[in-house]
CSV table of C-alpha atoms in Angstrom, one decimal:
chain,number,residue,atom,x,y,z
A,1,MET,CA,-18.0,25.9,-18.0
A,2,ASN,CA,-20.1,22.8,-17.7
A,3,PHE,CA,-18.7,20.4,-15.1
A,4,ASP,CA,-18.6,16.6,-15.5
A,5,LEU,CA,-19.1,16.2,-11.8
A,6,ILE,CA,-19.7,18.5,-8.8
A,7,ILE,CA,-19.4,17.4,-5.2
A,8,LYS,CA,-21.2,19.8,-2.9
A,9,ASN,CA,-21.6,20.4,0.8
A,10,GLY,CA,-18.8,18.1,2.0
A,11,THR,CA,-16.0,18.8,4.5
A,12,LEU,CA,-12.6,18.7,2.6
A,13,HIS,CA,-9.4,17.6,4.3
A,14,SER,CA,-5.7,18.1,3.8
A,15,SER,CA,-2.9,17.1,6.2
A,16,GLN,CA,-3.0,20.6,7.7
A,17,LYS,CA,-6.7,21.6,7.8
A,18,SER,CA,-10.3,20.9,7.0
A,19,TRP,CA,-12.7,23.3,5.2
A,20,GLN,CA,-16.0,23.7,3.4
A,21,GLU,CA,-16.0,24.1,-0.4
A,22,ASP,CA,-17.6,22.5,-3.4
A,23,ILE,CA,-15.5,20.6,-6.0
A,24,GLY,CA,-15.9,21.0,-9.7
A,25,ILE,CA,-14.4,18.3,-11.9
A,26,LYS,CA,-13.9,18.3,-15.7
A,27,ASP,CA,-11.8,16.0,-17.9
A,28,ALA,CA,-10.5,14.0,-14.9
A,29,LYS,CA,-9.1,17.1,-13.2
A,30,ILE,CA,-10.2,19.2,-10.3
A,31,VAL,CA,-10.8,22.5,-12.1
A,32,LYS,CA,-12.6,24.7,-9.5
A,33,LEU,CA,-13.1,24.9,-5.8
A,34,ALA,CA,-15.9,27.3,-4.9
A,35,LYS,CA,-19.5,27.5,-3.8
A,36,PHE,CA,-21.4,26.7,-7.0
A,37,ASN,CA,-24.6,28.4,-8.0
A,38,ASP,CA,-27.8,26.7,-9.2
A,39,ASP,CA,-27.0,27.2,-12.9
A,40,GLU,CA,-23.6,25.4,-12.5
A,41,LEU,CA,-25.2,22.6,-10.5
A,42,ASN,CA,-28.1,22.2,-12.9
A,43,ASN,CA,-25.7,22.0,-15.9
A,44,ALA,CA,-23.2,19.5,-14.3
A,45,GLY,CA,-23.1,16.0,-15.7
A,46,LYS,CA,-23.5,14.6,-12.2
A,47,VAL,CA,-23.9,16.1,-8.7
A,48,ILE,CA,-23.0,14.4,-5.4
A,49,ASP,CA,-24.4,15.9,-2.3
A,50,ALA,CA,-21.8,15.2,0.4
A,51,GLN,CA,-23.6,16.8,3.3
A,52,GLY,CA,-22.3,15.3,6.5
A,53,LEU,CA,-19.5,13.5,4.7
A,54,ASP,CA,-15.7,13.9,4.8
A,55,ILE,CA,-13.8,14.3,1.5
A,56,LEU,CA,-10.1,13.2,1.3
A,57,PRO,CA,-7.7,13.4,-1.6
A,58,GLY,CA,-7.8,10.0,-3.4
A,59,LEU,CA,-6.0,7.4,-1.3
A,60,ILE,CA,-3.0,5.6,-2.7
A,61,ASP,CA,-2.0,2.0,-1.8
A,62,SER,CA,1.7,1.8,-2.7
A,63,GLN,CA,2.1,-1.9,-2.1
A,64,VAL,CA,-0.2,-4.6,-3.4
A,65,HIS,CA,0.3,-8.0,-5.0
A,66,PHE,CA,-2.5,-8.8,-7.5
A,67,ARG,CA,-0.9,-12.0,-8.7
A,68,GLU,CA,-1.5,-11.5,-12.4
A,69,PRO,CA,-0.1,-13.1,-14.5
A,70,GLY,CA,0.6,-16.6,-13.5
A,71,LEU,CA,-1.1,-16.9,-10.0
A,72,THR,CA,-4.6,-15.8,-10.9
A,73,HIS,CA,-6.2,-18.7,-9.0
A,74,LYS,CA,-5.8,-16.5,-5.9
A,75,GLU,CA,-6.1,-12.9,-7.3
A,76,ASP,CA,-6.1,-10.9,-10.5
A,77,ILE,CA,-6.1,-7.2,-11.3
A,78,ALA,CA,-9.8,-7.1,-11.8
A,79,HIS,CA,-10.7,-8.5,-8.3
A,80,GLY,CA,-7.8,-6.8,-6.5
A,81,SER,CA,-8.7,-3.4,-7.9
A,82,LYS,CA,-12.4,-3.9,-7.2
A,83,ALA,CA,-11.4,-4.6,-3.6
A,84,ALA,CA,-9.3,-1.4,-3.7
A,85,VAL,CA,-12.2,0.9,-4.7
A,86,LEU,CA,-14.5,-0.7,-2.2
A,87,GLY,CA,-11.9,0.2,0.4
A,88,GLY,CA,-11.7,3.8,-0.8
A,89,ILE,CA,-8.4,3.4,-2.6
A,90,CYS,CA,-8.1,5.3,-5.9
A,91,THR,CA,-4.6,4.2,-7.0
A,92,PHE,CA,-2.5,1.1,-6.4
A,93,PHE,CA,1.1,0.1,-7.1
A,94,GLU,CA,1.5,-3.6,-7.8
A,95,MET,CA,4.6,-5.7,-7.1
A,96,PRO,CA,6.7,-7.7,-9.5
A,97,ASN,CA,6.7,-11.2,-7.9
A,98,THR,CA,4.2,-12.6,-10.3
A,99,LYS,CA,4.8,-15.7,-12.5
A,100,PRO,CA,6.9,-15.1,-14.4
A,101,ALA,CA,8.5,-12.3,-12.4
A,102,THR,CA,8.1,-8.8,-13.8
A,103,THR,CA,11.7,-8.1,-14.7
A,104,SER,CA,11.5,-6.5,-18.1
A,105,VAL,CA,9.8,-3.5,-19.7
A,106,GLU,CA,7.8,-5.9,-21.9
A,107,ALA,CA,6.5,-7.8,-18.9
A,108,THR,CA,5.6,-4.5,-17.2
A,109,GLN,CA,3.7,-3.4,-20.3
A,110,VAL,CA,1.7,-6.6,-20.3
A,111,LYS,CA,0.4,-5.7,-16.8
A,112,VAL,CA,-0.3,-2.1,-17.8
A,113,ASP,CA,-2.3,-3.4,-20.8
A,114,ILE,CA,-4.3,-5.8,-18.7
A,115,ALA,CA,-5.1,-3.1,-16.2
A,116,LYS,CA,-6.3,-0.7,-18.9
A,117,GLU,CA,-9.0,-3.2,-19.7
A,118,THR,CA,-9.8,-4.6,-16.2
A,119,SER,CA,-8.8,-2.3,-13.4
A,120,TYR,CA,-11.4,-0.4,-11.3
A,121,ALA,CA,-8.6,1.9,-9.9
A,122,ASN,CA,-5.7,3.9,-11.3
A,123,PHE,CA,-2.6,1.9,-11.4
A,124,GLY,CA,1.2,1.6,-11.5
A,125,PHE,CA,3.5,-1.5,-11.6
A,126,PHE,CA,6.9,-2.1,-10.1
A,127,ILE,CA,9.6,-3.7,-12.1
A,128,GLY,CA,11.7,-6.2,-10.2
A,129,ALA,CA,15.5,-6.1,-9.9
A,130,SER,CA,17.2,-9.5,-10.4
A,131,GLY,CA,20.8,-8.5,-10.5
A,132,LYS,CA,20.9,-9.3,-14.2
A,133,ASN,CA,18.5,-6.8,-15.7
A,134,LEU,CA,20.0,-3.4,-15.2
A,135,ASP,CA,19.3,-2.4,-18.8
A,136,GLU,CA,15.6,-3.1,-18.4
A,137,LEU,CA,15.5,-1.1,-15.1
A,138,VAL,CA,17.1,1.8,-16.9
A,139,LYS,CA,14.6,1.6,-19.8
A,140,SER,CA,11.6,1.5,-17.3
A,141,GLN,CA,12.4,4.8,-15.7
A,142,ASP,CA,10.2,7.0,-18.0
A,143,MET,CA,7.6,4.3,-18.7
A,144,VAL,CA,4.0,5.3,-18.2
A,145,GLY,CA,2.5,3.0,-15.7
A,146,CYS,CA,5.7,2.0,-14.1
A,147,SER,CA,5.9,3.1,-10.4
A,148,GLY,CA,9.6,2.2,-9.8
A,149,VAL,CA,12.0,-0.6,-9.0
A,150,LYS,CA,11.4,-3.3,-6.3
A,151,ILE,CA,14.2,-5.2,-4.7
A,152,PHE,CA,13.7,-8.3,-2.4
A,153,LEU,CA,16.7,-8.3,-0.1
A,154,GLY,CA,15.4,-11.5,1.6
A,155,SER,CA,13.5,-14.3,0.0
A,156,SER,CA,9.7,-14.1,0.3
A,157,THR,CA,6.9,-15.1,-2.0
A,158,GLY,CA,8.3,-15.7,-5.5
A,159,ASP,CA,11.8,-16.1,-7.0
A,160,LEU,CA,13.1,-12.5,-6.9
A,161,LEU,CA,16.1,-12.1,-4.5
A,162,LEU,CA,19.1,-9.7,-4.6
A,163,TYR,CA,21.5,-9.4,-1.6
A,164,ASP,CA,24.7,-8.6,-3.4
A,165,THR,CA,25.9,-5.2,-2.1
A,166,ASP,CA,28.1,-4.4,-5.2
A,167,LYS,CA,25.2,-5.0,-7.5
A,168,LEU,CA,22.9,-3.0,-5.3
A,169,VAL,CA,25.2,0.0,-5.3
A,170,GLU,CA,25.5,-0.2,-9.1
A,171,ILE,CA,21.7,-0.2,-9.4
A,172,PHE,CA,21.3,2.6,-6.9
A,173,LYS,CA,23.9,4.8,-8.6
A,174,THR,CA,22.6,4.1,-12.1
A,175,LEU,CA,18.9,4.7,-11.6
A,176,ASP,CA,17.1,8.0,-10.9
A,177,CYS,CA,13.7,6.4,-10.3
A,178,HIS,CA,12.0,5.3,-7.1
A,179,ILE,CA,13.5,2.2,-5.4
A,180,SER,CA,11.5,0.2,-2.9
A,181,VAL,CA,13.0,-2.7,-0.9
A,182,HIS,CA,11.7,-5.7,1.1
A,183,SER,CA,14.3,-5.6,4.0
A,184,GLU,CA,15.2,-8.9,5.5
A,185,SER,CA,18.7,-10.4,5.7
A,186,GLU,CA,19.0,-13.5,3.5
A,187,GLU,CA,22.1,-14.5,5.3
A,188,ARG,CA,20.4,-14.5,8.7
A,189,LEU,CA,17.4,-16.3,7.3
A,190,HIS,CA,19.7,-19.1,6.2
A,191,ALA,CA,21.5,-19.1,9.6
A,192,ASN,CA,18.2,-19.4,11.5
A,193,VAL,CA,16.5,-21.8,9.2
A,194,ALA,CA,16.5,-24.7,11.7
A,195,ILE,CA,13.9,-22.7,13.8
A,196,ARG,CA,11.6,-23.0,10.8
A,197,ASP,CA,12.5,-26.5,9.9
A,198,ASN,CA,12.0,-27.8,13.4
A,199,ALA,CA,8.7,-26.0,13.9
A,200,ASN,CA,6.5,-29.1,13.8
A,201,GLY,CA,3.7,-27.2,12.3
A,202,ASP,CA,3.8,-24.4,14.9
A,203,VAL,CA,3.3,-21.1,13.1
A,204,HIS,CA,4.7,-19.2,16.1
A,205,ALA,CA,8.1,-20.2,14.8
A,206,HIS,CA,7.6,-17.8,11.9
A,207,TYR,CA,8.4,-14.6,13.9
A,208,LYS,CA,11.2,-16.4,15.8
A,209,TRP,CA,12.9,-17.5,12.6
A,210,ARG,CA,12.4,-14.1,10.8
A,211,ASP,CA,13.4,-12.3,14.0
A,212,ALA,CA,14.0,-8.6,14.6
A,213,GLN,CA,17.7,-8.9,14.0
A,214,THR,CA,17.0,-10.3,10.5
A,215,ALA,CA,15.2,-7.1,9.6
A,216,LEU,CA,17.7,-4.8,11.3
A,217,GLU,CA,20.8,-6.3,9.7
A,218,SER,CA,19.2,-5.9,6.2
A,219,THR,CA,18.0,-2.4,6.9
A,220,LYS,CA,21.5,-1.3,8.1
A,221,MET,CA,23.0,-2.8,5.0
A,222,ILE,CA,20.6,-1.0,2.6
A,223,ILE,CA,21.1,2.3,4.3
A,224,GLU,CA,24.9,1.9,3.7
A,225,VAL,CA,24.1,1.2,0.0
A,226,ALA,CA,22.0,4.3,-0.2
A,227,LYS,CA,24.8,6.4,1.4
A,228,LYS,CA,27.4,5.1,-1.0
A,229,ALA,CA,25.1,5.8,-4.0
A,230,GLY,CA,24.1,9.2,-2.6
A,231,ARG,CA,20.4,8.7,-2.9
A,232,LYS,CA,17.3,7.6,-0.9
A,233,VAL,CA,15.7,4.2,-0.6
A,234,HIS,CA,12.1,3.4,0.4
A,235,ILE,CA,11.9,0.6,3.0
A,236,LEU,CA,8.6,-1.3,2.8
A,237,HIS,CA,6.6,-2.8,5.7
A,238,LEU,CA,8.9,-1.9,8.6
A,239,THR,CA,8.2,-4.1,11.6
A,240,THR,CA,10.6,-3.6,14.4
A,241,LYS,CA,11.3,-1.1,17.2
A,242,ASP,CA,15.0,-1.7,16.5
A,243,GLU,CA,14.7,-0.4,13.0
A,244,ILE,CA,12.8,2.7,14.2
A,245,GLU,CA,15.5,3.5,16.7
A,246,PHE,CA,18.2,3.1,14.0
A,247,LEU,CA,16.4,4.9,11.2
A,248,LYS,CA,15.3,8.0,13.2
A,249,ASP,CA,18.8,9.4,12.5
A,250,GLN,CA,18.9,8.2,8.9
A,251,LYS,CA,15.9,10.0,7.4
A,252,GLU,CA,18.1,11.8,4.8
A,253,HIS,CA,18.8,8.4,3.3
A,254,CYS,CA,15.3,6.8,3.4
A,255,THR,CA,11.6,6.9,3.4
A,256,ILE,CA,9.5,4.3,5.3
A,257,GLU,CA,6.2,2.4,5.0
A,258,VAL,CA,4.3,0.5,7.7
A,259,THR,CA,1.2,-1.6,7.3
A,260,PRO,CA,-2.1,-1.7,9.2
A,261,GLN,CA,-1.3,-5.3,10.1
A,262,HIS,CA,1.9,-4.4,12.0
A,263,LEU,CA,0.2,-1.4,13.7
A,264,THR,CA,-2.8,-3.4,14.8
A,265,LEU,CA,-2.1,-7.1,15.2
A,266,PHE,CA,0.6,-8.6,17.4
A,267,ALA,CA,2.1,-11.9,18.5
A,268,PRO,CA,1.4,-14.3,20.1
A,269,ASP,CA,-2.2,-13.4,20.2
A,270,ILE,CA,-3.0,-13.2,16.5
A,271,TYR,CA,-1.2,-16.5,15.8
A,272,ASP,CA,-3.2,-18.1,18.6
A,273,LYS,CA,-6.4,-16.7,17.1
A,274,ILE,CA,-6.1,-17.3,13.3
A,275,GLY,CA,-3.0,-19.5,12.9
A,276,THR,CA,-1.3,-19.4,9.5
A,277,LEU,CA,-3.7,-16.7,8.3
A,278,ALA,CA,-1.5,-14.4,10.4
A,279,GLN,CA,1.7,-15.5,8.5
A,280,MET,CA,3.4,-12.8,6.4
A,281,ASN,CA,6.8,-11.5,5.6
A,282,PRO,CA,8.2,-9.6,7.5
A,283,PRO,CA,6.1,-11.2,10.3
A,284,ILE,CA,3.6,-9.9,12.7
A,285,ARG,CA,5.7,-9.4,15.8
A,286,THR,CA,5.3,-9.1,19.6
A,287,LYS,CA,3.5,-6.1,21.2
A,288,ASP,CA,6.7,-4.2,22.0
A,289,HIS,CA,7.4,-3.9,18.3
A,290,THR,CA,3.9,-2.8,17.6
A,291,ASN,CA,4.3,-0.1,20.2
A,292,GLY,CA,7.7,0.8,18.7
A,293,LEU,CA,6.1,1.4,15.3
A,294,TRP,CA,3.5,3.8,16.9
A,295,GLU,CA,6.4,5.6,18.6
A,296,GLY,CA,8.1,5.9,15.3
A,297,LEU,CA,4.9,7.3,13.8
A,298,LYS,CA,4.7,10.0,16.5
A,299,ALA,CA,8.3,10.8,16.1
A,300,GLY,CA,8.0,11.4,12.3
A,301,VAL,CA,10.0,8.4,11.2
A,302,ILE,CA,7.2,6.9,9.2
A,303,ASP,CA,6.2,8.3,5.8
A,304,VAL,CA,3.4,6.2,4.3
A,305,PHE,CA,0.9,3.4,5.0
A,306,GLY,CA,0.6,0.5,2.6
A,307,SER,CA,-1.5,-2.6,2.7
A,308,ASP,CA,0.9,-5.2,1.4
A,309,HIS,CA,-2.2,-6.9,0.0
A,310,ALA,CA,-0.8,-10.4,-0.7
A,311,PRO,CA,-3.6,-13.0,-0.9
A,312,HIS,CA,-3.4,-16.8,-0.8
A,313,THR,CA,-6.3,-19.2,-0.9
A,314,LEU,CA,-7.6,-20.7,2.3
A,315,GLU,CA,-6.6,-24.1,1.0
A,316,GLU,CA,-3.0,-22.9,0.6
A,317,LYS,CA,-3.0,-21.3,4.0
A,318,ASP,CA,-4.4,-24.4,5.6
A,319,GLN,CA,-1.2,-26.3,5.0
A,320,PRO,CA,0.8,-26.9,8.2
A,321,TYR,CA,3.6,-24.4,8.8
A,322,PRO,CA,6.1,-23.9,7.1
A,323,ALA,CA,4.4,-25.3,4.0
A,324,SER,CA,1.8,-22.5,4.4
A,325,PRO,CA,2.6,-19.4,2.2
A,326,SER,CA,3.2,-16.0,3.7
A,327,GLY,CA,0.9,-13.1,2.9
A,328,MET,CA,-2.6,-11.8,3.6
A,329,PRO,CA,-5.2,-9.6,1.9
A,330,GLY,CA,-5.5,-6.0,2.9
A,331,VAL,CA,-6.3,-3.5,0.2
A,332,GLN,CA,-10.1,-3.4,1.0
A,333,THR,CA,-9.6,-3.2,4.8
A,334,MET,CA,-6.7,-0.8,5.1
A,335,LEU,CA,-8.7,2.4,5.4
A,336,PRO,CA,-11.4,0.9,7.7
A,337,VAL,CA,-8.8,-0.5,10.0
A,338,MET,CA,-6.9,2.8,10.1
A,339,LEU,CA,-10.2,4.5,10.9
A,340,THR,CA,-10.4,2.4,14.0
A,341,HIS,CA,-7.2,4.1,15.1
A,342,VAL,CA,-8.8,7.5,14.3
A,343,GLU,CA,-11.8,6.6,16.5
A,344,ALA,CA,-9.4,5.5,19.3
A,345,GLY,CA,-7.6,8.9,19.1
A,346,ARG,CA,-4.3,7.5,17.8
A,347,LEU,CA,-4.7,9.2,14.4
A,348,THR,CA,-6.7,12.0,12.8
A,349,LEU,CA,-8.3,12.2,9.4
A,350,GLU,CA,-5.5,14.7,8.6
A,351,ASP,CA,-3.0,11.9,9.4
A,352,ILE,CA,-4.9,9.6,7.0
A,353,VAL,CA,-4.5,12.2,4.3
A,354,LYS,CA,-0.8,12.6,5.1
A,355,TYR,CA,0.2,8.9,5.0
A,356,LEU,CA,-2.2,7.6,2.3
A,357,ALA,CA,-2.4,10.6,-0.1
A,358,GLU,CA,0.0,13.5,0.2
A,359,ASN,CA,3.2,11.6,1.1
A,360,PRO,CA,2.7,8.8,-1.4
A,361,ALA,CA,2.0,11.4,-4.1
A,362,LYS,CA,5.1,13.4,-3.2
A,363,LEU,CA,7.2,10.2,-3.0
A,364,PHE,CA,6.2,8.9,-6.4
A,365,LYS,CA,6.0,12.4,-8.0
A,366,LEU,CA,2.3,12.2,-9.0
A,367,ASN,CA,-0.2,14.8,-9.8
A,368,LYS,CA,-2.4,13.4,-7.0
A,369,GLY,CA,-2.8,13.5,-3.3
A,370,PHE,CA,-4.3,17.0,-2.8
A,371,ILE,CA,-7.6,18.7,-3.2
A,372,GLN,CA,-6.4,21.5,-5.4
A,373,GLU,CA,-7.3,23.0,-8.8
A,374,GLY,CA,-5.3,21.3,-11.5
A,375,ILE,CA,-4.8,18.0,-9.6
A,376,ASP,CA,-6.1,14.6,-10.8
A,377,ALA,CA,-9.7,14.2,-9.7
A,378,ASP,CA,-9.2,11.2,-7.4
A,379,LEU,CA,-11.2,11.5,-4.2
A,380,THR,CA,-12.2,9.3,-1.2
A,381,ILE,CA,-15.5,10.3,0.5
A,382,LEU,CA,-16.2,8.9,4.0
A,383,ASP,CA,-19.2,8.6,6.2
A,384,MET,CA,-17.6,8.8,9.7
A,385,ASN,CA,-21.0,8.2,11.4
A,386,LYS,CA,-21.5,4.8,10.0
A,387,ARG,CA,-20.4,1.8,12.0
A,388,PHE,CA,-20.0,-1.6,10.4
A,389,THR,CA,-18.3,-5.0,10.9
A,390,ILE,CA,-15.6,-6.3,8.6
A,391,LYS,CA,-16.6,-9.7,7.3
A,392,ASN,CA,-15.0,-12.3,5.1
A,393,ALA,CA,-18.2,-12.5,3.0
A,394,ASP,CA,-17.9,-8.9,1.9
A,395,GLN,CA,-14.3,-9.2,0.6
A,396,ALA,CA,-14.0,-8.7,-3.2
A,397,SER,CA,-10.6,-10.4,-3.3
A,398,LYS,CA,-10.7,-13.8,-5.0
A,399,VAL,CA,-9.6,-15.5,-1.7
A,400,GLY,CA,-12.6,-14.3,0.2
A,401,TRP,CA,-11.0,-13.8,3.6
A,402,THR,CA,-9.4,-11.2,5.8
A,403,PRO,CA,-7.4,-11.3,9.1
A,404,PHE,CA,-9.7,-8.6,10.3
A,405,ASP,CA,-12.9,-10.6,10.0
A,406,GLY,CA,-15.2,-9.6,12.9
A,407,MET,CA,-13.6,-6.2,13.6
A,408,GLU,CA,-16.1,-3.4,14.2
A,409,VAL,CA,-15.0,-0.1,12.6
A,410,GLN,CA,-16.3,3.4,12.9
A,411,GLY,CA,-16.4,5.2,9.5
A,412,THR,CA,-16.6,3.8,6.0
A,413,PRO,CA,-15.8,4.9,2.5
A,414,THR,CA,-19.0,5.9,0.7
A,415,TYR,CA,-17.8,7.1,-2.7
A,416,THR,CA,-14.5,6.4,-4.5
A,417,ILE,CA,-13.8,8.9,-7.3
A,418,VAL,CA,-11.3,7.7,-9.8
A,419,SER,CA,-10.2,10.1,-12.5
A,420,GLY,CA,-13.4,12.1,-12.0
A,421,GLN,CA,-15.6,9.0,-12.3
A,422,VAL,CA,-17.6,7.3,-9.6
A,423,ALA,CA,-15.9,3.9,-9.1
A,424,MET,CA,-17.7,3.1,-5.9
A,425,ASP,CA,-21.1,4.3,-4.6
A,426,HIS,CA,-22.2,3.1,-1.2
A,427,GLY,CA,-20.5,-0.3,-1.3
A,428,LYS,CA,-21.1,-1.0,-5.0
A,429,ALA,CA,-18.1,-1.0,-7.3
A,430,ILE,CA,-18.5,0.5,-10.8
A,431,LYS,CA,-16.2,-0.2,-13.6
A,432,VAL,CA,-14.6,3.0,-14.9
A,433,GLN,CA,-11.9,4.0,-17.3
A,434,ALA,CA,-8.8,3.7,-15.0
A,435,LYS,CA,-5.5,5.3,-16.0
A,436,PRO,CA,-1.8,4.4,-15.6
A,437,ILE,CA,0.2,6.7,-13.4
A,438,VAL,CA,2.5,9.2,-15.0
A,439,ARG,CA,5.5,10.1,-12.8
A,440,GLY,CA,6.8,13.6,-12.7
A,441,LYS,CA,10.5,14.7,-12.6
């Protein structure tokens, strides 16, 4: 057999172990793990010598907002996916709060078709639940390139909102596919709105308006919906110690995501430092909540990391609060930021594999996330000896900024392999033929 690509001399990682083996890739699959001889190496289409490098299964970012169509002045699939591969991400799942909102199979297919032409990384797109489009949600379940259904329980960026428990139970009972939720109580947001309206430009009001109880009430509600429907729900960007305490006994009903922002940044410090650039939904909270998320991670409550890459331009962000929009970039910086926690001893590379490869692949039923024969040839290759500083100027996102500007990190993605093709080589993104995800049963 002549291989399309052989990666030799690297250290391979799963969530359970690390080991030495060469990787043979053909037709976008890992087809052989072995020590290859000279004939095999000489006949391969390409050989990467990964001596001294760490090889992870291709990392998956299961929550990004790439803004196309309708909001492409601040991001599009081309720029967002380029940022992804520069950050070692091989596959992304994009959210439906575009303009118009992605609430039909037809609108989802439009995104898939754009991504086939412009994306640097493999891709999937969420269809949004509006409360009036159950037929479209049902039709989307077996669609190539559709990663599942997204529900906004509290109003965020865009027009999608659904907080009617009867409609939620109907959706949950009807669908077999993955359902992700943004969990904030719309009722409490309305009740607390005076905090926002009387902020007088002070962005610190953001995490006081969208307080911990706002998140907890919504999360308790959606767990009851999941129980009534007899199925699991995936709770995105969890932010509070209160939810961790509640959900640790509810794991049979849910899976949970946290972001690098909520594990790394905290109030009031980050708002003092970067102002409205720190504004996102749910908000960056005080240090006790950051600590609570880490405790939840240690206790096994958390399942995946996601970036919630949600860019807005500096001009938009420069408006006085609350006119400033919520959201920040993150797909390019997620892995480097999490590697700072590896350096600090809070995580291991095996944890990175667990939360950014294996668990997302299992959750979305993908033929990805592992370095095994027969698995899709998506790989993230790291140089853990290289130290660098995250800079606004290096960001591929259209908005050109990051809340982590100036952070020094130890370890950097060196190659990103997407469907057996080199999509990033030492900081240079390379356009490859990316593929839509196919969910298993």
